[in-house]
């Protein structure tokens, strides 16, 4: 069995907890390494097995991710899968020298956003995917390479995004050797029919490539969009504890789709997650103590799991 | 054209604002009649055309609905559709003497809940539907009769609910002459596949009866469940401004599915609502002033509508 099919078995749903990365992307106050370690320990004990835990970027620009190497080791000790973001060659070189299980990189769905956000063309971003894949293939640890296509459902700069462009970029990333292709609703504008449509188009073109979906609940569509992605065959879904992580273009907006509610969605749709929601609720306390200014979202933790019905898959 | 097809045209989606009824069901502080009137005026100006505005119950037990007759007249003046709840014969007799456009009554999906909540059997509740239909047919105003099947997706007392029971009750209500059959996730436990399944079963049995769906966002599934109901052919959806209205079985839980987010869902799925979301956001201010202890939910009002993409149907 390959590392990919061990990490993302095609016959089950995997929920990726991205709170430690995307949830901390924009905050000015963030948990200590000790608290992050406790976060990982407790979520791991609750049954969460996949974590995006930081970025390989200079600590001077992103101090909240300065401890990425330590958290990779924590994940290794806990025997859970770790993923970290790299946005340049330096980061990729650094990443393959660690025990990280997955390297995540990003290509924008629009040339305008690529230039404005990463100061490079889409073509250059795809070339970085290729170089990252080469590094990963030559690494002892054989990390999975995951490319997120940002702005896949609408762009903060270019506006509407042509699904054909998303398919074209997905194909280019797959040709460059990416193991997982992610579709990201970076600014939280997607609707469920659109999500289903784009997923189906990419799947039609790429066959059984592993697809992931990264959703923001900015307009309240997060769970409905996750549902549509599942219906269209996606089996890897990002979420963050309490919906941490806002929208850079809408201060005060809701953040990533709520991890706890995703668990309920999956179970009610017949996909067993193996995750203990009650244990997950208590992880919020660590995060709340460390980030007292953050808003916490999600229906499940307020109401609790239903006692009278069997909601488990 | 009948009153029913004027009120609920089968070829378009109608969103029913139930904030003035279900949103006030459990509160101890509620808006003045003047503020409710302003709420109706402003939402009507935003394009909302269907309101559930109270109950015909003794003011001594439900003082928040003591002004139901005045609000019916406000709706009549505004030329919007009004609906009000009746739970007994006295209420039905009172209702048909007003200009109310729709009488809503309730049958529980389970005998246990029917006895515990309404102190009558399901059979007695269906007999009340029949008597209400007779009164409505003999009334000059010819109000629509809408029966909500509460606990249709899970019951706070009986637990799991057999979809066959829901179908059986829906058929009995239709035979008793109900114009609209509503499926209510009263305790907010449903998942989207379940919603689609139950809707399809009822539609298979009842052909083109007008179906409505009433959802609570208790476990964060509200919008996903609305999406599933639309996909299964439902065209009448309840929601409340800011998600007002909690869950009697889960203090602090989220309430009805958020009306503003429903508008976005419908537009993104190709169903034009004619509703101006920016105007709707400002209605929150009235409600917030009158009910300062209520929590407000919803992604849209925090983030605003997307500027760069055409999200309208």
PDB file of N, CA and C in Angstrom, chain B residues 107-201:
ATOM      1  N   UNK B 107     -49.309  18.473  13.670  1.00  0.00           N
ATOM      2  CA  UNK B 107     -49.506  17.085  14.086  1.00  0.00           C
ATOM      3  C   UNK B 107     -48.118  16.511  14.369  1.00  0.00           C
ATOM      4  N   UNK B 108     -47.974  15.849  15.481  1.00  0.00           N
ATOM      5  CA  UNK B 108     -46.664  15.263  15.809  1.00  0.00           C
ATOM      6  C   UNK B 108     -46.433  13.988  14.998  1.00  0.00           C
ATOM      7  N   UNK B 109     -45.200  13.750  14.653  1.00  0.00           N
ATOM      8  CA  UNK B 109     -44.858  12.521  13.926  1.00  0.00           C
ATOM      9  C   UNK B 109     -44.930  11.297  14.828  1.00  0.00           C
ATOM     10  N   UNK B 110     -44.899  11.520  16.131  1.00  0.00           N
ATOM     11  CA  UNK B 110     -44.959  10.370  17.046  1.00  0.00           C
ATOM     12  C   UNK B 110     -46.109  10.551  18.032  1.00  0.00           C
ATOM     13  N   UNK B 111     -46.717   9.438  18.384  1.00  0.00           N
ATOM     14  CA  UNK B 111     -47.812   9.455  19.353  1.00  0.00           C
ATOM     15  C   UNK B 111     -47.307   9.962  20.710  1.00  0.00           C
ATOM     16  N   UNK B 112     -46.084   9.562  21.060  1.00  0.00           N
ATOM     17  CA  UNK B 112     -45.512   9.971  22.352  1.00  0.00           C
ATOM     18  C   UNK B 112     -45.426  11.498  22.452  1.00  0.00           C
ATOM     19  N   UNK B 113     -44.912  12.134  21.389  1.00  0.00           N
ATOM     20  CA  UNK B 113     -44.767  13.579  21.434  1.00  0.00           C
ATOM     21  C   UNK B 113     -46.128  14.256  21.388  1.00  0.00           C
ATOM     22  N   UNK B 114     -47.053  13.692  20.620  1.00  0.00           N
ATOM     23  CA  UNK B 114     -48.387  14.265  20.528  1.00  0.00           C
ATOM     24  C   UNK B 114     -49.036  14.318  21.915  1.00  0.00           C
ATOM     25  N   UNK B 115     -48.948  13.217  22.621  1.00  0.00           N
ATOM     26  CA  UNK B 115     -49.547  13.167  23.967  1.00  0.00           C
ATOM     27  C   UNK B 115     -48.818  14.096  24.924  1.00  0.00           C
ATOM     28  N   UNK B 116     -47.498  14.087  24.885  1.00  0.00           N
ATOM     29  CA  UNK B 116     -46.723  14.858  25.864  1.00  0.00           C
ATOM     30  C   UNK B 116     -46.816  16.353  25.585  1.00  0.00           C
ATOM     31  N   UNK B 117     -46.826  16.726  24.324  1.00  0.00           N
ATOM     32  CA  UNK B 117     -46.743  18.138  23.968  1.00  0.00           C
ATOM     33  C   UNK B 117     -48.122  18.778  23.873  1.00  0.00           C
ATOM     34  N   UNK B 118     -49.065  18.056  23.250  1.00  0.00           N
ATOM     35  CA  UNK B 118     -50.378  18.659  22.989  1.00  0.00           C
ATOM     36  C   UNK B 118     -51.497  17.989  23.779  1.00  0.00           C
ATOM     37  N   UNK B 119     -51.135  17.007  24.555  1.00  0.00           N
ATOM     38  CA  UNK B 119     -52.117  16.262  25.349  1.00  0.00           C
ATOM     39  C   UNK B 119     -53.292  15.797  24.501  1.00  0.00           C
ATOM     40  N   UNK B 120     -52.987  15.305  23.315  1.00  0.00           N
ATOM     41  CA  UNK B 120     -54.007  14.660  22.490  1.00  0.00           C
ATOM     42  C   UNK B 120     -53.320  13.634  21.601  1.00  0.00           C
ATOM     43  N   UNK B 121     -54.113  12.728  21.073  1.00  0.00           N
ATOM     44  CA  UNK B 121     -53.556  11.709  20.190  1.00  0.00           C
ATOM     45  C   UNK B 121     -53.311  12.307  18.809  1.00  0.00           C
ATOM     46  N   UNK B 122     -52.517  11.599  18.006  1.00  0.00           N
ATOM     47  CA  UNK B 122     -52.333  12.019  16.618  1.00  0.00           C
ATOM     48  C   UNK B 122     -53.673  12.037  15.890  1.00  0.00           C
ATOM     49  N   UNK B 123     -54.521  11.053  16.201  1.00  0.00           N
ATOM     50  CA  UNK B 123     -55.826  10.969  15.556  1.00  0.00           C
ATOM     51  C   UNK B 123     -56.664  12.212  15.860  1.00  0.00           C
ATOM     52  N   UNK B 124     -56.634  12.635  17.123  1.00  0.00           N
ATOM     53  CA  UNK B 124     -57.365  13.847  17.500  1.00  0.00           C
ATOM     54  C   UNK B 124     -56.778  15.080  16.802  1.00  0.00           C
ATOM     55  N   UNK B 125     -55.445  15.099  16.676  1.00  0.00           N
ATOM     56  CA  UNK B 125     -54.801  16.245  16.016  1.00  0.00           C
ATOM     57  C   UNK B 125     -55.211  16.304  14.535  1.00  0.00           C
ATOM     58  N   UNK B 126     -55.328  15.140  13.918  1.00  0.00           N
ATOM     59  CA  UNK B 126     -55.732  15.111  12.504  1.00  0.00           C
ATOM     60  C   UNK B 126     -57.214  15.493  12.366  1.00  0.00           C
ATOM     61  N   UNK B 127     -58.035  15.100  13.360  1.00  0.00           N
ATOM     62  CA  UNK B 127     -59.443  15.523  13.347  1.00  0.00           C
ATOM     63  C   UNK B 127     -59.551  17.044  13.434  1.00  0.00           C
ATOM     64  N   UNK B 128     -58.661  17.664  14.224  1.00  0.00           N
ATOM     65  CA  UNK B 128     -58.635  19.135  14.303  1.00  0.00           C
ATOM     66  C   UNK B 128     -58.264  19.742  12.951  1.00  0.00           C
ATOM     67  N   UNK B 129     -57.364  19.083  12.239  1.00  0.00           N
ATOM     68  CA  UNK B 129     -57.032  19.555  10.882  1.00  0.00           C
ATOM     69  C   UNK B 129     -58.302  19.587  10.034  1.00  0.00           C
ATOM     70  N   UNK B 130     -59.078  18.512  10.116  1.00  0.00           N
ATOM     71  CA  UNK B 130     -60.310  18.439   9.325  1.00  0.00           C
ATOM     72  C   UNK B 130     -61.278  19.556   9.674  1.00  0.00           C
ATOM     73  N   UNK B 131     -61.451  19.803  10.961  1.00  0.00           N
ATOM     74  CA  UNK B 131     -62.377  20.862  11.385  1.00  0.00           C
ATOM     75  C   UNK B 131     -61.855  22.243  10.970  1.00  0.00           C
ATOM     76  N   UNK B 132     -60.534  22.406  11.038  1.00  0.00           N
ATOM     77  CA  UNK B 132     -59.943  23.684  10.621  1.00  0.00           C
ATOM     78  C   UNK B 132     -60.148  23.892   9.117  1.00  0.00           C
ATOM     79  N   UNK B 133     -59.986  22.822   8.349  1.00  0.00           N
ATOM     80  CA  UNK B 133     -60.219  22.903   6.903  1.00  0.00           C
ATOM     81  C   UNK B 133     -61.671  23.302   6.622  1.00  0.00           C
ATOM     82  N   UNK B 134     -62.614  22.697   7.343  1.00  0.00           N
ATOM     83  CA  UNK B 134     -64.033  23.047   7.149  1.00  0.00           C
ATOM     84  C   UNK B 134     -64.276  24.525   7.424  1.00  0.00           C
ATOM     85  N   UNK B 135     -63.707  24.993   8.545  1.00  0.00           N
ATOM     86  CA  UNK B 135     -63.866  26.419   8.887  1.00  0.00           C
ATOM     87  C   UNK B 135     -63.260  27.296   7.788  1.00  0.00           C
ATOM     88  N   UNK B 136     -62.081  26.909   7.310  1.00  0.00           N
ATOM     89  CA  UNK B 136     -61.390  27.724   6.299  1.00  0.00           C
ATOM     90  C   UNK B 136     -62.179  27.749   4.989  1.00  0.00           C
ATOM     91  N   UNK B 137     -62.747  26.605   4.626  1.00  0.00           N
ATOM     92  CA  UNK B 137     -63.505  26.529   3.368  1.00  0.00           C
ATOM     93  C   UNK B 137     -64.778  27.361   3.424  1.00  0.00           C
ATOM     94  N   UNK B 138     -65.311  27.470   4.637  1.00  0.00           N
ATOM     95  CA  UNK B 138     -66.539  28.249   4.797  1.00  0.00           C
ATOM     96  C   UNK B 138     -66.276  29.727   5.061  1.00  0.00           C
ATOM     97  N   UNK B 139     -64.996  30.066   5.208  1.00  0.00           N
ATOM     98  CA  UNK B 139     -64.671  31.470   5.495  1.00  0.00           C
ATOM     99  C   UNK B 139     -64.613  32.257   4.197  1.00  0.00           C
ATOM    100  N   UNK B 140     -65.016  33.529   4.303  1.00  0.00           N
ATOM    101  CA  UNK B 140     -64.965  34.399   3.117  1.00  0.00           C
ATOM    102  C   UNK B 140     -63.554  34.530   2.580  1.00  0.00           C
ATOM    103  N   UNK B 141     -62.586  34.566   3.505  1.00  0.00           N
ATOM    104  CA  UNK B 141     -61.199  34.862   3.125  1.00  0.00           C
ATOM    105  C   UNK B 141     -60.461  33.658   2.550  1.00  0.00           C
ATOM    106  N   UNK B 142     -61.045  32.458   2.726  1.00  0.00           N
ATOM    107  CA  UNK B 142     -60.442  31.242   2.166  1.00  0.00           C
ATOM    108  C   UNK B 142     -58.961  31.089   2.506  1.00  0.00           C
ATOM    109  N   UNK B 143     -58.633  31.093   3.799  1.00  0.00           N
ATOM    110  CA  UNK B 143     -57.207  30.941   4.146  1.00  0.00           C
ATOM    111  C   UNK B 143     -56.666  29.562   3.749  1.00  0.00           C
ATOM    112  N   UNK B 144     -55.415  29.556   3.412  1.00  0.00           N
ATOM    113  CA  UNK B 144     -54.682  28.307   3.177  1.00  0.00           C
ATOM    114  C   UNK B 144     -54.568  27.561   4.516  1.00  0.00           C
ATOM    115  N   UNK B 145     -54.711  26.236   4.492  1.00  0.00           N
ATOM    116  CA  UNK B 145     -54.479  25.441   5.709  1.00  0.00           C
ATOM    117  C   UNK B 145     -53.183  24.642   5.539  1.00  0.00           C
ATOM    118  N   UNK B 146     -52.279  24.884   6.456  1.00  0.00           N
ATOM    119  CA  UNK B 146     -50.910  24.356   6.408  1.00  0.00           C
ATOM    120  C   UNK B 146     -50.714  23.495   7.655  1.00  0.00           C
ATOM    121  N   UNK B 147     -50.408  22.231   7.475  1.00  0.00           N
ATOM    122  CA  UNK B 147     -50.168  21.366   8.637  1.00  0.00           C
ATOM    123  C   UNK B 147     -48.689  21.034   8.727  1.00  0.00           C
ATOM    124  N   UNK B 148     -48.083  21.381   9.826  1.00  0.00           N
ATOM    125  CA  UNK B 148     -46.685  21.016  10.060  1.00  0.00           C
ATOM    126  C   UNK B 148     -46.603  19.690  10.794  1.00  0.00           C
ATOM    127  N   UNK B 149     -45.825  18.783  10.275  1.00  0.00           N
ATOM    128  CA  UNK B 149     -45.605  17.514  10.985  1.00  0.00           C
ATOM    129  C   UNK B 149     -44.342  17.695  11.826  1.00  0.00           C
ATOM    130  N   UNK B 150     -44.540  17.883  13.126  1.00  0.00           N
ATOM    131  CA  UNK B 150     -43.391  18.132  13.989  1.00  0.00           C
ATOM    132  C   UNK B 150     -42.644  16.828  14.259  1.00  0.00           C
ATOM    133  N   UNK B 151     -41.377  16.952  14.599  1.00  0.00           N
ATOM    134  CA  UNK B 151     -40.515  15.802  14.935  1.00  0.00           C
ATOM    135  C   UNK B 151     -40.397  14.821  13.757  1.00  0.00           C
ATOM    136  N   UNK B 152     -40.522  15.320  12.534  1.00  0.00           N
ATOM    137  CA  UNK B 152     -40.561  14.431  11.365  1.00  0.00           C
ATOM    138  C   UNK B 152     -39.233  13.712  11.103  1.00  0.00           C
ATOM    139  N   UNK B 153     -38.149  14.184  11.707  1.00  0.00           N
ATOM    140  CA  UNK B 153     -36.836  13.584  11.429  1.00  0.00           C
ATOM    141  C   UNK B 153     -36.155  13.044  12.690  1.00  0.00           C
ATOM    142  N   UNK B 154     -36.906  12.947  13.761  1.00  0.00           N
ATOM    143  CA  UNK B 154     -36.332  12.519  15.034  1.00  0.00           C
ATOM    144  C   UNK B 154     -37.112  13.220  16.117  1.00  0.00           C
ATOM    145  N   UNK B 155     -37.356  12.514  17.210  1.00  0.00           N
ATOM    146  CA  UNK B 155     -38.264  13.018  18.243  1.00  0.00           C
ATOM    147  C   UNK B 155     -37.534  13.130  19.574  1.00  0.00           C
ATOM    148  N   UNK B 156     -37.827  14.215  20.293  1.00  0.00           N
ATOM    149  CA  UNK B 156     -37.185  14.422  21.595  1.00  0.00           C
ATOM    150  C   UNK B 156     -37.621  13.384  22.607  1.00  0.00           C
ATOM    151  N   UNK B 157     -38.743  12.730  22.353  1.00  0.00           N
ATOM    152  CA  UNK B 157     -39.245  11.735  23.309  1.00  0.00           C
ATOM    153  C   UNK B 157     -39.096  10.315  22.764  1.00  0.00           C
ATOM    154  N   UNK B 158     -39.596  10.092  21.557  1.00  0.00           N
ATOM    155  CA  UNK B 158     -39.626   8.726  21.023  1.00  0.00           C
ATOM    156  C   UNK B 158     -38.316   8.331  20.342  1.00  0.00           C
ATOM    157  N   UNK B 159     -37.451   9.298  20.090  1.00  0.00           N
ATOM    158  CA  UNK B 159     -36.185   8.970  19.416  1.00  0.00           C
ATOM    159  C   UNK B 159     -36.357   8.893  17.910  1.00  0.00           C
ATOM    160  N   UNK B 160     -35.885   7.790  17.346  1.00  0.00           N
ATOM    161  CA  UNK B 160     -35.952   7.632  15.891  1.00  0.00           C
ATOM    162  C   UNK B 160     -37.404   7.691  15.404  1.00  0.00           C
ATOM    163  N   UNK B 161     -37.603   8.261  14.228  1.00  0.00           N
ATOM    164  CA  UNK B 161     -38.943   8.332  13.640  1.00  0.00           C
ATOM    165  C   UNK B 161     -38.925   7.552  12.325  1.00  0.00           C
ATOM    166  N   UNK B 162     -39.865   6.658  12.180  1.00  0.00           N
ATOM    167  CA  UNK B 162     -39.973   5.848  10.973  1.00  0.00           C
ATOM    168  C   UNK B 162     -40.534   6.723   9.845  1.00  0.00           C
ATOM    169  N   UNK B 163     -39.815   6.816   8.713  1.00  0.00           N
ATOM    170  CA  UNK B 163     -40.336   7.632   7.608  1.00  0.00           C
ATOM    171  C   UNK B 163     -41.731   7.189   7.168  1.00  0.00           C
ATOM    172  N   UNK B 164     -42.050   5.914   7.327  1.00  0.00           N
ATOM    173  CA  UNK B 164     -43.394   5.440   6.966  1.00  0.00           C
ATOM    174  C   UNK B 164     -44.467   6.121   7.813  1.00  0.00           C
ATOM    175  N   UNK B 165     -44.131   6.390   9.077  1.00  0.00           N
ATOM    176  CA  UNK B 165     -45.086   7.099   9.945  1.00  0.00           C
ATOM    177  C   UNK B 165     -45.319   8.517   9.436  1.00  0.00           C
ATOM    178  N   UNK B 166     -44.238   9.165   8.992  1.00  0.00           N
ATOM    179  CA  UNK B 166     -44.366  10.531   8.480  1.00  0.00           C
ATOM    180  C   UNK B 166     -45.242  10.519   7.222  1.00  0.00           C
ATOM    181  N   UNK B 167     -45.011   9.553   6.353  1.00  0.00           N
ATOM    182  CA  UNK B 167     -45.814   9.449   5.128  1.00  0.00           C
ATOM    183  C   UNK B 167     -47.285   9.219   5.485  1.00  0.00           C
ATOM    184  N   UNK B 168     -47.524   8.328   6.429  1.00  0.00           N
ATOM    185  CA  UNK B 168     -48.898   8.006   6.830  1.00  0.00           C
ATOM    186  C   UNK B 168     -49.626   9.253   7.363  1.00  0.00           C
ATOM    187  N   UNK B 169     -48.929  10.033   8.187  1.00  0.00           N
ATOM    188  CA  UNK B 169     -49.543  11.243   8.739  1.00  0.00           C
ATOM    189  C   UNK B 169     -49.753  12.287   7.642  1.00  0.00           C
ATOM    190  N   UNK B 170     -48.772  12.401   6.755  1.00  0.00           N
ATOM    191  CA  UNK B 170     -48.913  13.359   5.648  1.00  0.00           C
ATOM    192  C   UNK B 170     -50.134  13.016   4.802  1.00  0.00           C
ATOM    193  N   UNK B 171     -50.325  11.738   4.527  1.00  0.00           N
ATOM    194  CA  UNK B 171     -51.480  11.305   3.738  1.00  0.00           C
ATOM    195  C   UNK B 171     -52.777  11.627   4.481  1.00  0.00           C
ATOM    196  N   UNK B 172     -52.800  11.343   5.785  1.00  0.00           N
ATOM    197  CA  UNK B 172     -54.007  11.620   6.581  1.00  0.00           C
ATOM    198  C   UNK B 172     -54.328  13.112   6.583  1.00  0.00           C
ATOM    199  N   UNK B 173     -53.284  13.958   6.672  1.00  0.00           N
ATOM    200  CA  UNK B 173     -53.500  15.414   6.673  1.00  0.00           C
ATOM    201  C   UNK B 173     -54.016  15.884   5.312  1.00  0.00           C
ATOM    202  N   UNK B 174     -53.445  15.313   4.252  1.00  0.00           N
ATOM    203  CA  UNK B 174     -53.911  15.677   2.911  1.00  0.00           C
ATOM    204  C   UNK B 174     -55.364  15.237   2.728  1.00  0.00           C
ATOM    205  N   UNK B 175     -55.690  14.039   3.192  1.00  0.00           N
ATOM    206  CA  UNK B 175     -57.069  13.555   3.097  1.00  0.00           C
ATOM    207  C   UNK B 175     -58.025  14.416   3.913  1.00  0.00           C
ATOM    208  N   UNK B 176     -57.504  14.973   5.009  1.00  0.00           N
ATOM    209  CA  UNK B 176     -58.327  15.881   5.829  1.00  0.00           C
ATOM    210  C   UNK B 176     -58.477  17.244   5.170  1.00  0.00           C
ATOM    211  N   UNK B 177     -57.794  17.463   4.053  1.00  0.00           N
ATOM    212  CA  UNK B 177     -57.984  18.688   3.285  1.00  0.00           C
ATOM    213  C   UNK B 177     -56.894  19.740   3.423  1.00  0.00           C
ATOM    214  N   UNK B 178     -55.788  19.402   4.089  1.00  0.00           N
ATOM    215  CA  UNK B 178     -54.705  20.385   4.230  1.00  0.00           C
ATOM    216  C   UNK B 178     -54.181  20.784   2.848  1.00  0.00           C
ATOM    217  N   UNK B 179     -53.900  22.079   2.683  1.00  0.00           N
ATOM    218  CA  UNK B 179     -53.373  22.564   1.400  1.00  0.00           C
ATOM    219  C   UNK B 179     -51.860  22.440   1.312  1.00  0.00           C
ATOM    220  N   UNK B 180     -51.205  22.588   2.448  1.00  0.00           N
ATOM    221  CA  UNK B 180     -49.738  22.515   2.488  1.00  0.00           C
ATOM    222  C   UNK B 180     -49.356  21.557   3.609  1.00  0.00           C
ATOM    223  N   UNK B 181     -48.420  20.666   3.317  1.00  0.00           N
ATOM    224  CA  UNK B 181     -47.907  19.753   4.340  1.00  0.00           C
ATOM    225  C   UNK B 181     -46.466  20.159   4.623  1.00  0.00           C
ATOM    226  N   UNK B 182     -46.181  20.405   5.894  1.00  0.00           N
ATOM    227  CA  UNK B 182     -44.833  20.803   6.286  1.00  0.00           C
ATOM    228  C   UNK B 182     -44.115  19.690   7.013  1.00  0.00           C
ATOM    229  N   UNK B 183     -42.827  19.560   6.736  1.00  0.00           N
ATOM    230  CA  UNK B 183     -42.006  18.583   7.454  1.00  0.00           C
ATOM    231  C   UNK B 183     -41.068  19.370   8.354  1.00  0.00           C
ATOM    232  N   UNK B 184     -41.163  19.122   9.656  1.00  0.00           N
ATOM    233  CA  UNK B 184     -40.412  19.943  10.602  1.00  0.00           C
ATOM    234  C   UNK B 184     -39.354  19.138  11.349  1.00  0.00           C
ATOM    235  N   UNK B 185     -38.130  19.643  11.284  1.00  0.00           N
ATOM    236  CA  UNK B 185     -37.033  19.083  12.086  1.00  0.00           C
ATOM    237  C   UNK B 185     -36.994  19.876  13.395  1.00  0.00           C
ATOM    238  N   UNK B 186     -37.972  19.590  14.230  1.00  0.00           N
ATOM    239  CA  UNK B 186     -38.247  20.406  15.411  1.00  0.00           C
ATOM    240  C   UNK B 186     -37.068  20.492  16.368  1.00  0.00           C
ATOM    241  N   UNK B 187     -36.333  19.392  16.500  1.00  0.00           N
ATOM    242  CA  UNK B 187     -35.222  19.398  17.456  1.00  0.00           C
ATOM    243  C   UNK B 187     -33.857  19.466  16.762  1.00  0.00           C
ATOM    244  N   UNK B 188     -33.869  19.697  15.438  1.00  0.00           N
ATOM    245  CA  UNK B 188     -32.601  19.937  14.751  1.00  0.00           C
ATOM    246  C   UNK B 188     -31.635  18.776  14.790  1.00  0.00           C
ATOM    247  N   UNK B 189     -32.133  17.599  14.408  1.00  0.00           N
ATOM    248  CA  UNK B 189     -31.250  16.424  14.373  1.00  0.00           C
ATOM    249  C   UNK B 189     -31.055  15.865  12.966  1.00  0.00           C
ATOM    250  N   UNK B 190     -31.815  16.350  11.995  1.00  0.00           N
ATOM    251  CA  UNK B 190     -31.815  15.739  10.661  1.00  0.00           C
ATOM    252  C   UNK B 190     -30.477  15.918   9.950  1.00  0.00           C
ATOM    253  N   UNK B 191     -30.206  15.004   9.055  1.00  0.00           N
ATOM    254  CA  UNK B 191     -29.099  15.138   8.110  1.00  0.00           C
ATOM    255  C   UNK B 191     -29.675  15.261   6.712  1.00  0.00           C
ATOM    256  N   UNK B 192     -28.872  15.780   5.782  1.00  0.00           N
ATOM    257  CA  UNK B 192     -29.403  16.085   4.446  1.00  0.00           C
ATOM    258  C   UNK B 192     -29.890  14.871   3.660  1.00  0.00           C
ATOM    259  N   UNK B 193     -29.222  13.722   3.796  1.00  0.00           N
ATOM    260  CA  UNK B 193     -29.700  12.555   3.045  1.00  0.00           C
ATOM    261  C   UNK B 193     -31.070  12.125   3.558  1.00  0.00           C
ATOM    262  N   UNK B 194     -31.239  12.211   4.886  1.00  0.00           N
ATOM    263  CA  UNK B 194     -32.515  11.877   5.508  1.00  0.00           C
ATOM    264  C   UNK B 194     -33.618  12.833   5.027  1.00  0.00           C
ATOM    265  N   UNK B 195     -33.303  14.117   4.983  1.00  0.00           N
ATOM    266  CA  UNK B 195     -34.299  15.091   4.525  1.00  0.00           C
ATOM    267  C   UNK B 195     -34.737  14.754   3.105  1.00  0.00           C
ATOM    268  N   UNK B 196     -33.758  14.519   2.230  1.00  0.00           N
ATOM    269  CA  UNK B 196     -34.094  14.176   0.842  1.00  0.00           C
ATOM    270  C   UNK B 196     -34.945  12.915   0.769  1.00  0.00           C
ATOM    271  N   UNK B 197     -34.589  11.933   1.569  1.00  0.00           N
ATOM    272  CA  UNK B 197     -35.310  10.658   1.553  1.00  0.00           C
ATOM    273  C   UNK B 197     -36.762  10.834   1.998  1.00  0.00           C
ATOM    274  N   UNK B 198     -36.981  11.514   3.104  1.00  0.00           N
ATOM    275  CA  UNK B 198     -38.347  11.672   3.617  1.00  0.00           C
ATOM    276  C   UNK B 198     -39.187  12.510   2.654  1.00  0.00           C
ATOM    277  N   UNK B 199     -38.592  13.579   2.128  1.00  0.00           N
ATOM    278  CA  UNK B 199     -39.336  14.404   1.165  1.00  0.00           C
ATOM    279  C   UNK B 199     -39.755  13.551  -0.040  1.00  0.00           C
ATOM    280  N   UNK B 200     -38.830  12.768  -0.560  1.00  0.00           N
ATOM    281  CA  UNK B 200     -39.152  11.963  -1.749  1.00  0.00           C
ATOM    282  C   UNK B 200     -40.243  10.947  -1.454  1.00  0.00           C
ATOM    283  N   UNK B 201     -40.194  10.342  -0.270  1.00  0.00           N
ATOM    284  CA  UNK B 201     -41.239   9.372   0.094  1.00  0.00           C
ATOM    285  C   UNK B 201     -42.615  10.048   0.148  1.00  0.00           C
TER     286      UNK B 201
END
